Amino acid sequence: MDVTYDGKDHNELSSPAEVSRQESAPGVEYAFAGFWVRFWAFLLDGIVVGSINRLVVSPVFSLLNLPKESGFFTFSLYSVTTAIVFFAYFAVMTKFFRQTLGKMVFGLQVVSLTPEKGLTWDVIFFREIIGRYINSLYITYIIVAFLPKKQGLHDFFADTAVVHEKLYRKK
């Protein structure tokens, strides 16, 4: 029942169907997800987070007559709240499902490259909060296209990768 996605055997499968598929196909490993499929998943996640903010956060601020604007070079309570929703969405979805809604649609999953550590809260925090904050210059995501394991900076820091759930390649 071991899975290979980085040259090592790991026991990190999410369903019995994947276990049987992996056992019936020895000599294969998960295929790493490239730039474009991750881009489209992230774009879909942006739509989800924006919708949550517009359907939940914005009406709450309107009902409580809280300002949504801020002065020059200062943060408003609204911008801080929407940022918390953004980071919380990615952290909670990745921790509990190993994928966000965008990744679910495109059949992607976050895996740890250090299976003994797994996707613990500290790994998730480092990947989804600190890594995404560092990647706030979206141009840095382009490195996904050029690295062998298709890792972004946030993946590199957390020692994780994004793989296709049902796509394998020969070792």
Short mmCIF file of C-alpha atoms in Angstrom, two decimals:
data_model
loop_
_atom_site.label_atom_id
_atom_site.label_comp_id
_atom_site.label_asym_id
_atom_site.label_seq_id
_atom_site.Cartn_x
_atom_site.Cartn_y
_atom_site.Cartn_z
CA MET A 1 0.00 0.00 0.00
CA ASP A 2 2.96 2.32 -0.40
CA VAL A 3 2.83 5.26 -2.78
CA THR A 4 5.83 6.68 -4.51
CA TYR A 5 5.81 10.33 -5.47
CA ASP A 6 9.35 11.45 -4.79
CA GLY A 7 11.40 8.31 -5.19
CA LYS A 8 10.49 7.03 -1.72
CA ASP A 9 7.64 4.84 -0.50
CA HIS A 10 4.89 6.55 1.45
CA ASN A 11 1.63 5.50 3.09
CA GLU A 12 -0.32 8.62 2.20
CA LEU A 13 -3.36 7.59 0.17
CA SER A 14 -6.75 9.14 0.61
CA SER A 15 -9.10 6.36 -0.48
CA PRO A 16 -9.24 2.57 -0.83
CA ALA A 17 -9.77 2.99 -4.57
CA GLU A 18 -6.37 4.68 -4.82
CA VAL A 19 -4.80 1.89 -2.79
CA SER A 20 -6.04 -0.79 -5.17
CA ARG A 21 -5.12 1.29 -8.22
CA GLN A 22 -1.60 1.80 -6.89
CA GLU A 23 -1.19 -1.88 -5.99
CA SER A 24 -2.28 -2.96 -9.45
CA ALA A 25 0.22 -0.65 -11.14
CA PRO A 26 3.68 -1.17 -9.65
CA GLY A 27 6.51 1.00 -10.91
CA VAL A 28 4.43 4.18 -11.10
CA GLU A 29 4.38 7.38 -9.10
CA TYR A 30 2.07 10.35 -8.80
CA ALA A 31 2.47 12.93 -11.55
CA PHE A 32 3.36 16.38 -10.26
CA ALA A 33 0.91 19.15 -11.17
CA GLY A 34 2.34 21.78 -13.47
CA PHE A 35 1.95 25.53 -13.63
CA TRP A 36 -1.19 25.89 -15.74
CA VAL A 37 -3.41 23.40 -13.93
CA ARG A 38 -2.36 24.94 -10.61
CA PHE A 39 -3.00 28.41 -12.02
CA TRP A 40 -6.57 27.52 -12.99
CA ALA A 41 -7.19 25.88 -9.61
CA PHE A 42 -5.84 28.98 -7.83
CA LEU A 43 -8.02 31.22 -10.01
CA LEU A 44 -11.08 29.17 -9.07
CA ASP A 45 -10.08 29.40 -5.40
CA GLY A 46 -9.81 33.17 -5.79
CA ILE A 47 -13.38 33.24 -7.06
CA VAL A 48 -14.49 31.13 -4.07
CA VAL A 49 -12.69 33.34 -1.53
CA GLY A 50 -13.96 36.51 -3.21
CA SER A 51 -17.49 35.13 -3.11
CA ILE A 52 -17.19 34.28 0.58
CA ASN A 53 -15.97 37.79 1.29
CA ARG A 54 -18.77 39.38 -0.73
CA LEU A 55 -21.52 37.11 0.61
CA VAL A 56 -20.47 36.99 4.28
CA VAL A 57 -17.87 39.58 5.28
CA SER A 58 -19.20 42.55 3.29
CA PRO A 59 -22.81 42.25 4.54
CA VAL A 60 -21.59 41.95 8.14
CA PHE A 61 -19.56 45.14 7.76
CA SER A 62 -22.56 46.87 6.15
CA LEU A 63 -24.96 45.73 8.91
CA LEU A 64 -22.58 46.93 11.62
CA ASN A 65 -21.86 50.21 9.76
CA LEU A 66 -18.14 49.48 9.81
CA PRO A 67 -16.01 51.32 7.25
CA LYS A 68 -14.54 49.32 4.38
CA GLU A 69 -12.02 51.96 3.34
CA SER A 70 -8.84 53.06 5.01
CA GLY A 71 -6.55 56.05 4.87
CA PHE A 72 -3.43 56.31 2.76
CA PHE A 73 -0.96 53.45 3.54
CA THR A 74 -3.04 52.04 6.40
CA PHE A 75 -4.95 48.83 6.63
CA SER A 76 -8.66 48.81 7.26
CA LEU A 77 -10.41 46.28 9.44
CA TYR A 78 -12.19 45.10 6.28
CA SER A 79 -8.95 44.39 4.38
CA VAL A 80 -7.50 42.55 7.38
CA THR A 81 -10.69 40.48 7.71
CA THR A 82 -10.73 39.55 4.02
CA ALA A 83 -7.04 38.58 4.23
CA ILE A 84 -7.80 36.35 7.22
CA VAL A 85 -10.60 34.68 5.24
CA PHE A 86 -8.19 34.15 2.31
CA PHE A 87 -5.45 32.53 4.42
CA ALA A 88 -7.91 30.56 6.58
CA TYR A 89 -9.62 29.11 3.49
CA PHE A 90 -6.36 27.72 2.12
CA ALA A 91 -5.07 26.51 5.50
CA VAL A 92 -8.27 24.78 6.66
CA MET A 93 -9.08 23.18 3.30
CA THR A 94 -5.52 21.91 2.87
CA LYS A 95 -5.33 20.54 6.40
CA PHE A 96 -8.64 18.67 6.39
CA PHE A 97 -8.99 17.70 2.71
CA ARG A 98 -5.41 18.07 1.36
CA GLN A 99 -6.96 20.17 -1.38
CA THR A 100 -8.99 23.34 -1.87
CA LEU A 101 -12.17 23.49 -3.94
CA GLY A 102 -10.13 24.59 -6.95
CA LYS A 103 -7.78 21.63 -6.52
CA MET A 104 -10.79 19.30 -6.11
CA VAL A 105 -12.24 20.45 -9.44
CA PHE A 106 -8.94 19.85 -11.23
CA GLY A 107 -8.10 16.61 -9.39
CA LEU A 108 -5.06 17.93 -7.52
CA GLN A 109 -3.85 17.18 -4.02
CA VAL A 110 -1.16 18.51 -1.67
CA VAL A 111 1.25 15.87 -0.39
CA SER A 112 4.14 16.05 2.02
CA LEU A 113 7.55 15.08 0.67
CA THR A 114 8.57 14.11 4.21
CA PRO A 115 5.99 11.44 5.08
CA GLU A 116 7.20 11.02 8.65
CA LYS A 117 6.12 14.62 9.26
CA GLY A 118 3.02 14.64 7.05
CA LEU A 119 0.69 17.59 6.66
CA THR A 120 0.72 18.79 10.25
CA TRP A 121 -0.52 22.21 11.32
CA ASP A 122 2.98 23.65 11.35
CA VAL A 123 3.59 22.45 7.77
CA ILE A 124 0.20 23.84 6.70
CA PHE A 125 0.88 27.14 8.48
CA PHE A 126 4.26 27.46 6.81
CA ARG A 127 2.93 26.50 3.37
CA GLU A 128 -0.38 28.33 3.32
CA ILE A 129 0.23 31.41 5.44
CA ILE A 130 3.91 32.31 5.41
CA GLY A 131 4.58 30.84 1.97
CA ARG A 132 1.60 32.58 0.36
CA TYR A 133 2.52 35.84 2.04
CA ILE A 134 6.03 35.55 0.62
CA ASN A 135 4.47 34.69 -2.75
CA SER A 136 2.33 37.83 -2.68
CA LEU A 137 4.37 38.86 -5.72
CA TYR A 138 2.52 36.44 -7.96
CA ILE A 139 5.36 36.41 -10.47
CA THR A 140 7.24 34.05 -8.13
CA TYR A 141 4.67 31.33 -8.89
CA ILE A 142 6.24 30.99 -12.34
CA ILE A 143 9.04 28.85 -10.88
CA VAL A 144 6.49 25.99 -10.73
CA ALA A 145 6.92 25.65 -14.49
CA PHE A 146 10.68 25.07 -14.24
CA LEU A 147 11.32 22.91 -11.18
CA PRO A 148 11.38 19.09 -11.52
CA LYS A 149 8.78 18.54 -8.75
CA LYS A 150 6.73 21.53 -9.93
CA GLN A 151 7.01 23.22 -6.53
CA GLY A 152 6.26 26.86 -5.77
CA LEU A 153 8.23 28.76 -3.15
CA HIS A 154 5.60 27.91 -0.55
CA ASP A 155 5.93 24.20 -1.44
CA PHE A 156 9.70 24.45 -1.25
CA PHE A 157 9.61 25.98 2.22
CA ALA A 158 7.12 23.43 3.56
CA ASP A 159 8.61 20.43 1.71
CA THR A 160 5.33 19.69 -0.05
CA ALA A 161 4.21 19.17 -3.63
CA VAL A 162 0.96 19.25 -5.56
CA VAL A 163 0.16 16.06 -7.46
CA HIS A 164 -2.61 14.78 -9.69
CA GLU A 165 -4.90 12.46 -7.71
CA LYS A 166 -5.53 10.04 -10.56
CA LEU A 167 -2.64 10.61 -12.91
CA TYR A 168 0.50 8.52 -12.61
CA ARG A 169 3.73 8.25 -14.51
CA LYS A 170 6.33 5.53 -14.82
CA LYS A 171 9.30 5.70 -12.50
#
